[in-house]
PDB file of C-alpha atoms in Angstrom:
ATOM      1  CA  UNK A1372    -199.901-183.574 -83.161  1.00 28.00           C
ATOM      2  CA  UNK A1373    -201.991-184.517 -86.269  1.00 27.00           C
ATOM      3  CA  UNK A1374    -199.796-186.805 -88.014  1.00 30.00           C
ATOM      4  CA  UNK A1375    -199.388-188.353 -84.539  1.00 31.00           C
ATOM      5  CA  UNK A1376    -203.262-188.509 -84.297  1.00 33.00           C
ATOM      6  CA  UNK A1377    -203.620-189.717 -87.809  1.00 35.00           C
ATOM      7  CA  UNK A1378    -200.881-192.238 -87.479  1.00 41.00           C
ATOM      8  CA  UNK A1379    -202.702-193.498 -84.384  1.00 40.00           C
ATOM      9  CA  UNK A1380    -206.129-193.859 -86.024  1.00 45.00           C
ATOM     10  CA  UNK A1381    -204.574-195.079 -88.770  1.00 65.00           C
ATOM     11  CA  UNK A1382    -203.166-198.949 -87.267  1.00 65.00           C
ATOM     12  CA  UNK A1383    -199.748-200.448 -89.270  1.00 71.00           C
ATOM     13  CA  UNK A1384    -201.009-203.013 -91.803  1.00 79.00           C
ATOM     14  CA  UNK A1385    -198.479-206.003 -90.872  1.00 83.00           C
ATOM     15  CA  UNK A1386    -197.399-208.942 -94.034  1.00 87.00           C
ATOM     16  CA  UNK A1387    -195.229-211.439 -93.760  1.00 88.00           C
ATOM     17  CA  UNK A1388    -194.024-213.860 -96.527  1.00 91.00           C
ATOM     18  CA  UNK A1389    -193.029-217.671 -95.851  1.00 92.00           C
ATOM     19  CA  UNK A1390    -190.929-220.010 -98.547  1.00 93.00           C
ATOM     20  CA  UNK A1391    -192.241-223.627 -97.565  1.00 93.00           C
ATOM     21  CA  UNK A1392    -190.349-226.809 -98.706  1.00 90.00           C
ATOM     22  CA  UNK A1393    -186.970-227.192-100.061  1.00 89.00           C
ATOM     23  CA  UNK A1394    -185.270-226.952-103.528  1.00 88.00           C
ATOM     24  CA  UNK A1395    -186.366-225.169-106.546  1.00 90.00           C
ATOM     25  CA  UNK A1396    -189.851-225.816-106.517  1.00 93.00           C
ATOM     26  CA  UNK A1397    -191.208-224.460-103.348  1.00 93.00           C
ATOM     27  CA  UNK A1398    -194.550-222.701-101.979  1.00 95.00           C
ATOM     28  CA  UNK A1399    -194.293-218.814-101.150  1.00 95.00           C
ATOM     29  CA  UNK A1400    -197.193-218.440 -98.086  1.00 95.00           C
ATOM     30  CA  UNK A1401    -198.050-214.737 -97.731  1.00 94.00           C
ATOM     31  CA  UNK A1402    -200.121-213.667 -94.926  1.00 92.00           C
ATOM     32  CA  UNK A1403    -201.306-209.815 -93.455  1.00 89.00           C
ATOM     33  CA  UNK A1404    -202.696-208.731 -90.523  1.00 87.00           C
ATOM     34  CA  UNK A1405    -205.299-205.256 -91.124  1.00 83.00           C
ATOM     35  CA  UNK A1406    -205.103-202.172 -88.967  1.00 73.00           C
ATOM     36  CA  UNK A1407    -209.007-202.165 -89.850  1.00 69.00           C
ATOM     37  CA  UNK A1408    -212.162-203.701 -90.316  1.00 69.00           C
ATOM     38  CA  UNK A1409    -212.023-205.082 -94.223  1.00 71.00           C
ATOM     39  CA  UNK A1410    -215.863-206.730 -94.034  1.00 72.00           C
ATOM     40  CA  UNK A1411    -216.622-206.508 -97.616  1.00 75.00           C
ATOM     41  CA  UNK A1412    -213.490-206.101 -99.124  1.00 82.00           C
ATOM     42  CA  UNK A1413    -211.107-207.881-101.401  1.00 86.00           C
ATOM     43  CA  UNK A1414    -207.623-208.256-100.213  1.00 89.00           C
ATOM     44  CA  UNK A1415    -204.481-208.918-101.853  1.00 90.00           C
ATOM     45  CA  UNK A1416    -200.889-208.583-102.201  1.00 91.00           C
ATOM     46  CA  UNK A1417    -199.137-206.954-104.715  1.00 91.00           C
ATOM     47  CA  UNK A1418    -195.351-207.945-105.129  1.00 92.00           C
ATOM     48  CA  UNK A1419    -192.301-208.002-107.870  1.00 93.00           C
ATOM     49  CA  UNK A1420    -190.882-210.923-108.466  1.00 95.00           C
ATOM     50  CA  UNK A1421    -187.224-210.857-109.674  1.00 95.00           C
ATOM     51  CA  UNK A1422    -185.386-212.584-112.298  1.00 94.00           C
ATOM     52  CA  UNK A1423    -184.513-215.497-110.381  1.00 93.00           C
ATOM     53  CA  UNK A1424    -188.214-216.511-109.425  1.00 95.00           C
ATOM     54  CA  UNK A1425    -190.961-217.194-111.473  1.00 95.00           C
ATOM     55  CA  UNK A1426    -194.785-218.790-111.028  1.00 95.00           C
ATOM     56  CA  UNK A1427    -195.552-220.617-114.132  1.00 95.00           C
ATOM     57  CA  UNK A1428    -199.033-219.883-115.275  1.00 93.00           C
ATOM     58  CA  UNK A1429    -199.800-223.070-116.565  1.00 93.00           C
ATOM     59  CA  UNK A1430    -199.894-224.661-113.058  1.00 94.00           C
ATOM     60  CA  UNK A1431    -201.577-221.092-111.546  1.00 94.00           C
ATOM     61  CA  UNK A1432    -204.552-221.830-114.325  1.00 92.00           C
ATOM     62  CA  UNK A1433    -204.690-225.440-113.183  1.00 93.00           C
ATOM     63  CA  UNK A1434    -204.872-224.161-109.663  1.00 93.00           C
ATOM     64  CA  UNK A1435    -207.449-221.508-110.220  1.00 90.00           C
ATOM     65  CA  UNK A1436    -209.819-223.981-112.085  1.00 90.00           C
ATOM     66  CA  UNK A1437    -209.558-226.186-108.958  1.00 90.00           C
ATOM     67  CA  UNK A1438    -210.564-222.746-106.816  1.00 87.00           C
ATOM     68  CA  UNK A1439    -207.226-222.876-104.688  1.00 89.00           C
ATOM     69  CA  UNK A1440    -205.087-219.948-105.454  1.00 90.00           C
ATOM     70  CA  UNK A1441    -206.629-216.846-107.135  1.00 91.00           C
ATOM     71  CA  UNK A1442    -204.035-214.797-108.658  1.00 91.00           C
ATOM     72  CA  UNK A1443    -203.094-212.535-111.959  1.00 90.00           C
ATOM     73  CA  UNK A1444    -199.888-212.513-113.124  1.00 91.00           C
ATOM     74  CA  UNK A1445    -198.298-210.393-115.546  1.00 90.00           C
ATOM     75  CA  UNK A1446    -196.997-210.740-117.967  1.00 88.00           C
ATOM     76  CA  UNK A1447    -199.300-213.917-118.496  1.00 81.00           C
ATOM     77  CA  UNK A1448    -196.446-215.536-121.168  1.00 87.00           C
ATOM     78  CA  UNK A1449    -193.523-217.013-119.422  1.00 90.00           C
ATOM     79  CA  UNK A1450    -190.796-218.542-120.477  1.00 92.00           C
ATOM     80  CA  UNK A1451    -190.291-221.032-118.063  1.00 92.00           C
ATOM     81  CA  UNK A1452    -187.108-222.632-119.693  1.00 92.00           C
ATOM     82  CA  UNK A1453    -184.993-219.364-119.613  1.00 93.00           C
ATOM     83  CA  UNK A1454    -181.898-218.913-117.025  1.00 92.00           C
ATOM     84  CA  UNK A1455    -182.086-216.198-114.465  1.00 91.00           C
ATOM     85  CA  UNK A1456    -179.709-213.455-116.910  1.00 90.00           C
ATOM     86  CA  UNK A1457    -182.187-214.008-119.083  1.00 93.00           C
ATOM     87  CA  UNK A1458    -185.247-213.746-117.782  1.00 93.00           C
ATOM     88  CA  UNK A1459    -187.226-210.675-116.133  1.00 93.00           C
ATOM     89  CA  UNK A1460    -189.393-209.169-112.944  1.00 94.00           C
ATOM     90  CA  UNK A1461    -192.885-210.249-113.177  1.00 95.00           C
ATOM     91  CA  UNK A1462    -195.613-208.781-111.655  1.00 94.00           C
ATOM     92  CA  UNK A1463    -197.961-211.042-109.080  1.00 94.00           C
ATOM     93  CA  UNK A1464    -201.287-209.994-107.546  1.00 93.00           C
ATOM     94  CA  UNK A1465    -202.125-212.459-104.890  1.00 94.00           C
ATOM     95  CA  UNK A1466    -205.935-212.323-103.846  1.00 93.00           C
ATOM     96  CA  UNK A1467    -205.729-213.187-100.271  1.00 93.00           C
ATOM     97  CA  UNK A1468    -208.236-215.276 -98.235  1.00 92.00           C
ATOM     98  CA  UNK A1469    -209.579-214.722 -94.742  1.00 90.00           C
ATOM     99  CA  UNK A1470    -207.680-216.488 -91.587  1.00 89.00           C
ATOM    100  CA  UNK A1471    -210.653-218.278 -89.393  1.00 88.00           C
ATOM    101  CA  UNK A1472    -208.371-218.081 -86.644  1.00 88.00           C
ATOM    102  CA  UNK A1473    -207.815-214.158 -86.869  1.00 84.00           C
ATOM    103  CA  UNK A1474    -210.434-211.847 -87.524  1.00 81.00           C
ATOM    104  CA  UNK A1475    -208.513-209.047 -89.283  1.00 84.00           C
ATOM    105  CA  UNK A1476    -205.849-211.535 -90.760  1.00 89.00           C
ATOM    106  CA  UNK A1477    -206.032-212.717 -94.695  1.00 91.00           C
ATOM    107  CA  UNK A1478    -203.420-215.387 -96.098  1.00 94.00           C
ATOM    108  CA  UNK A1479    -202.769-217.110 -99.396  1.00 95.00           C
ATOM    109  CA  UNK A1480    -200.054-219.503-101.216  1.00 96.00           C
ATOM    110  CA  UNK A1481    -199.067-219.578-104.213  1.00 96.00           C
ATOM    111  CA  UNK A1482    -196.526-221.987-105.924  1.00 96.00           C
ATOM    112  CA  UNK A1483    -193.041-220.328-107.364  1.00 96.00           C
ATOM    113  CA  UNK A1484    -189.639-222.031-109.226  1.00 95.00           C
ATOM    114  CA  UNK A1485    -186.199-220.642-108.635  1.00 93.00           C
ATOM    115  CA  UNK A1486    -184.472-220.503-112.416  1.00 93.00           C
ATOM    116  CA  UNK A1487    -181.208-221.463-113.047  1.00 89.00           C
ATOM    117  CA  UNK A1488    -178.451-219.164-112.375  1.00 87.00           C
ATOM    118  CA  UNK A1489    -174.826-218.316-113.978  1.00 84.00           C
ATOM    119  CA  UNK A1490    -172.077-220.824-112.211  1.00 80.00           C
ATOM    120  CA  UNK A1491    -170.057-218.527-109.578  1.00 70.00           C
ATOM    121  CA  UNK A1492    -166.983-217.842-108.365  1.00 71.00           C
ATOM    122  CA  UNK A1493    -166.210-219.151-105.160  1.00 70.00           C
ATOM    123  CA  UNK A1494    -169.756-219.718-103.786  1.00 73.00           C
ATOM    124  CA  UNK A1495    -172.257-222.407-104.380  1.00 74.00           C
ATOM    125  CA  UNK A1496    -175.317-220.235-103.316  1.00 83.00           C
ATOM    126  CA  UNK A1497    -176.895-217.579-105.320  1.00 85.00           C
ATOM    127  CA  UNK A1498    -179.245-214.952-103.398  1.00 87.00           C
ATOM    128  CA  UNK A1499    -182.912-214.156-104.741  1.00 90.00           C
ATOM    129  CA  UNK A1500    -184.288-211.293-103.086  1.00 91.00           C
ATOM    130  CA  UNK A1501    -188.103-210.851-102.479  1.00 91.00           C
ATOM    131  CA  UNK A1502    -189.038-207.965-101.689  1.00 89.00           C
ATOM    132  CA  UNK A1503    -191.951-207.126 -98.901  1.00 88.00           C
ATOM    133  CA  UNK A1504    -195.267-207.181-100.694  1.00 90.00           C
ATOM    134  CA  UNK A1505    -197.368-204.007-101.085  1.00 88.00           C
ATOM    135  CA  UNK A1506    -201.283-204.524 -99.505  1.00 88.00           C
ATOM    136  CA  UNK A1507    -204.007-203.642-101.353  1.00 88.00           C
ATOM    137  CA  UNK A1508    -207.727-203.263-100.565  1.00 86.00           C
ATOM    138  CA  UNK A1509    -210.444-203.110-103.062  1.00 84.00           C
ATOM    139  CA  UNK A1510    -213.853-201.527-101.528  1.00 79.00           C
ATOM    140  CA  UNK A1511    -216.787-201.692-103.606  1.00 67.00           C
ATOM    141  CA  UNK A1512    -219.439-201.165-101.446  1.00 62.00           C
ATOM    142  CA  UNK A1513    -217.765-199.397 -98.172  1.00 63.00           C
ATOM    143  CA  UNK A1514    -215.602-196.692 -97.770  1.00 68.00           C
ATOM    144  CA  UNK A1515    -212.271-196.361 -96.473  1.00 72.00           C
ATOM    145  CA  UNK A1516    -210.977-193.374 -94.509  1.00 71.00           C
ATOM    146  CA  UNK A1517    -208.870-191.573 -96.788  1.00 70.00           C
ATOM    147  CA  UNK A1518    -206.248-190.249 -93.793  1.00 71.00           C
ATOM    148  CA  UNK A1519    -205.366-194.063 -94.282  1.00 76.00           C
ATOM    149  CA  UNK A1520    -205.825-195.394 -97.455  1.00 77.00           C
ATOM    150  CA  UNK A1521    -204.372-193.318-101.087  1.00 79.00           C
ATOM    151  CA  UNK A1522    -206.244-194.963-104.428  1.00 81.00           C
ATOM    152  CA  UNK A1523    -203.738-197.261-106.241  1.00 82.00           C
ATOM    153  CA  UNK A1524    -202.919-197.679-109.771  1.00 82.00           C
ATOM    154  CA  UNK A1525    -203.836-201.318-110.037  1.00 80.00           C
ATOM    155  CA  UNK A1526    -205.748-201.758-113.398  1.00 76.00           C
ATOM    156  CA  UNK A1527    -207.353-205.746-112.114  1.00 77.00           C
ATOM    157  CA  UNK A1528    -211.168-206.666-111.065  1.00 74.00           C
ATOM    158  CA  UNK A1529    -211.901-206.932-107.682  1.00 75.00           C
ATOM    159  CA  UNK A1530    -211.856-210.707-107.953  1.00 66.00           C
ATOM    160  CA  UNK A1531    -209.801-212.855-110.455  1.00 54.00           C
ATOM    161  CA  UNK A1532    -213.335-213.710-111.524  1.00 57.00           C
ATOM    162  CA  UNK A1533    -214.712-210.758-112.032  1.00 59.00           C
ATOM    163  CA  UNK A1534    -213.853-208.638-115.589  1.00 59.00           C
ATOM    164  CA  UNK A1535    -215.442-205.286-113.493  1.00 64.00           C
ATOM    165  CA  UNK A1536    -214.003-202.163-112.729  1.00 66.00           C
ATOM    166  CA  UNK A1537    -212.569-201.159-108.844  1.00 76.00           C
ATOM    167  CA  UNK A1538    -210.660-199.083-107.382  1.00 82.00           C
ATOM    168  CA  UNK A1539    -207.553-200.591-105.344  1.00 85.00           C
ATOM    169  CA  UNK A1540    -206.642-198.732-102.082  1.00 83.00           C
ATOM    170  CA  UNK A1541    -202.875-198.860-100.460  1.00 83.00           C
ATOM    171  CA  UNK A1542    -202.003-198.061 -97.180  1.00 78.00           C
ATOM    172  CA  UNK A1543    -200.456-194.390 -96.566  1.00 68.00           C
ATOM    173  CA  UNK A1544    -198.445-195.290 -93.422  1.00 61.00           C
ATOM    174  CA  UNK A1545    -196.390-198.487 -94.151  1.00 62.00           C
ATOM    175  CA  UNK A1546    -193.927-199.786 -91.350  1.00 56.00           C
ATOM    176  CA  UNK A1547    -190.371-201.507 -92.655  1.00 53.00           C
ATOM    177  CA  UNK A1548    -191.333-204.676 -93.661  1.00 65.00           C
ATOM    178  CA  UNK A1549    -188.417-207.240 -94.499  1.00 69.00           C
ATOM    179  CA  UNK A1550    -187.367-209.034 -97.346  1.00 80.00           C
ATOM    180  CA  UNK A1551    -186.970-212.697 -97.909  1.00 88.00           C
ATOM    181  CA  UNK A1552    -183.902-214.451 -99.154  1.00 86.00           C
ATOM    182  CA  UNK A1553    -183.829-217.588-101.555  1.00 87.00           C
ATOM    183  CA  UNK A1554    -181.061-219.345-101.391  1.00 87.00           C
ATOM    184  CA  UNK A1555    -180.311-221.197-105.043  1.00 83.00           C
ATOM    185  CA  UNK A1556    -177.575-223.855-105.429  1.00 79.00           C
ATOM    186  CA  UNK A1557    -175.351-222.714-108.118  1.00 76.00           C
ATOM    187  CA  UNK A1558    -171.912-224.519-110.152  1.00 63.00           C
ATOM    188  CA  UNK A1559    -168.420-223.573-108.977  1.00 62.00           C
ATOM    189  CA  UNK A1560    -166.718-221.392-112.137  1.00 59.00           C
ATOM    190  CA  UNK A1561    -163.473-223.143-111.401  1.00 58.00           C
ATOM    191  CA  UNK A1562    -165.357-226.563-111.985  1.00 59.00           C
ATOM    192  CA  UNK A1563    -166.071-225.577-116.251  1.00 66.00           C
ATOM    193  CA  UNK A1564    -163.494-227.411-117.437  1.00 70.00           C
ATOM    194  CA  UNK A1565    -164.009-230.774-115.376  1.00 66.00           C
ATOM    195  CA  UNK A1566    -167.637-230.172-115.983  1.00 66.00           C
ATOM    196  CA  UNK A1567    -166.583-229.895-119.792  1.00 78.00           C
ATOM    197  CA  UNK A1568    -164.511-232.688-120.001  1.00 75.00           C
ATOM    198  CA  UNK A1569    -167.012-234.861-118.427  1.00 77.00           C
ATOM    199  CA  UNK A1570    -169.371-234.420-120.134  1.00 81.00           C
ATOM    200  CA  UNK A1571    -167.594-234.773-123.764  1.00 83.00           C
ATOM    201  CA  UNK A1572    -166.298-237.984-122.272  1.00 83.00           C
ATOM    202  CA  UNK A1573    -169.724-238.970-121.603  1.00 86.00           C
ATOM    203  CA  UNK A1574    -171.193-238.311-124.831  1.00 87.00           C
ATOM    204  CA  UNK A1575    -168.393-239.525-126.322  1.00 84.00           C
ATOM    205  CA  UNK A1576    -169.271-242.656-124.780  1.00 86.00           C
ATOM    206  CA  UNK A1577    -172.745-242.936-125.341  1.00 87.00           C
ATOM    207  CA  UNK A1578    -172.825-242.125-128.915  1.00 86.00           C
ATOM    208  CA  UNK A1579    -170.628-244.903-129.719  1.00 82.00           C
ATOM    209  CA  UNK A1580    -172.498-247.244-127.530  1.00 85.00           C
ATOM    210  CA  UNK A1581    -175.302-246.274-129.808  1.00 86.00           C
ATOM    211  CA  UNK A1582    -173.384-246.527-132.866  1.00 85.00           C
ATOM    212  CA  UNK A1583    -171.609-249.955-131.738  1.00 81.00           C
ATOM    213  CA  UNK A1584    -175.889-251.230-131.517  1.00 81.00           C
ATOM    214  CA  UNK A1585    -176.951-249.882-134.945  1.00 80.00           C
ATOM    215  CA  UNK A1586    -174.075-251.692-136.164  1.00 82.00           C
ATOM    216  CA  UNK A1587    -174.811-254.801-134.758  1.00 75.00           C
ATOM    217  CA  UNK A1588    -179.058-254.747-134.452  1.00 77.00           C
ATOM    218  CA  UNK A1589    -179.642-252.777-137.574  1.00 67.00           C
ATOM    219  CA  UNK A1590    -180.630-253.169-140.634  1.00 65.00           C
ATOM    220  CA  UNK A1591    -179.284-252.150-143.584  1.00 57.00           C
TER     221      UNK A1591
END
């Protein structure tokens, strides 16, 4: 009866996640609905991203100096070039902004890029999976009931603009959330040698068209 009670007092914190536009370059909208009253509080959103994803910091600085997204990422050096098998999981903290058209609901975007992936076998999609994001609440001056919330080991400011100390809170009762599929466009495996030959023809091509000009336009 008093994990029913506590469960009851203690309302399901509710996030969704959103992948707007089309292609590799799209915007990831994250929104969450509190069981609670956050007045005072910073919220954000704490998720993994894997290999095949990345935010490039470069564009999230731009964005913060313009005030639209407020986010920490780490590691803070990317390597935005690198394929998918050769990248790794970054770590995003998404500072979430209040909803004016729900009074308990916080949202925020925040560009991403899908990176190139191996050519497969027999498919022309690969899958990215995003995981759920994890909620976070950071209290500085109000308390939160502690039946609910469990101190998180989050070592980031209250505020991306802020270098102070806070403590992060996480919620102890956390329903299934789902996970979000990207969908990347990959090559065929049994295309590599067309692909190959191709593209030696090409070059083949082109070089001599340059050659063919330096021998004719240059001077020597």
């Amino acid at each position: 009866c008093v994990t029913l009670d506590v469960q009851a007092a203690c309302r399901d914190t509710a996030v969704t996640q959103e992948l707007l536009k089309e292609g590799f370059h799209r915007d990831l909208l994250v929104k969450a609905e509190l069981g609670e009253d956050a007045g005072g509080c910073a919220v954000a959103a704490r998720m993994r991203l894997p290999p095949g994803i990345y935010v490039d910091p470069y564009e999230l600085a731009t964005l913060q100096q313009h005030n639209l997204t407020k986010a920490v990422l780490f590691p803070d050096v990317i390597d935005v070039e690198a394929p998918e098998y050769l990248a790794r999981d970054l770590l995003l903290l998404l500072f979430l902004e209040p909803d004016p058209r729900c009074a308990r609901c916080f949202r925020a975007a925040v560009p991403v890029h899908a990176r190139y992936h191996r050519p497969a076998q027999g498919t022309e999609e690969a899958l990215v999976v995003l995981e759920s994001p994890e909620v976070l609440l950071c209290c500085c001056h109000s308390r939160l009931s502690a039946e609910c919330w469990e101190p998180a080991e989050v070592d980031t400011p209250c505020s991306s603009d802020s270098a102070g100390p806070c403590q992060w809170h996480s919620t102890k009762h956390r329903p299934a959330y789902e996970e979000l599929m990207l969908r990347v466009p990959v090559g065929l495996r049994e295309h590599s040698s067309l692909v190959c030959a191709l593209t030696l023809l090409t070059t083949g091509l082109c070089s001599g068209l340059i050659l063919a000009a330096a021998c004719k336009y240059g001077h020597f």
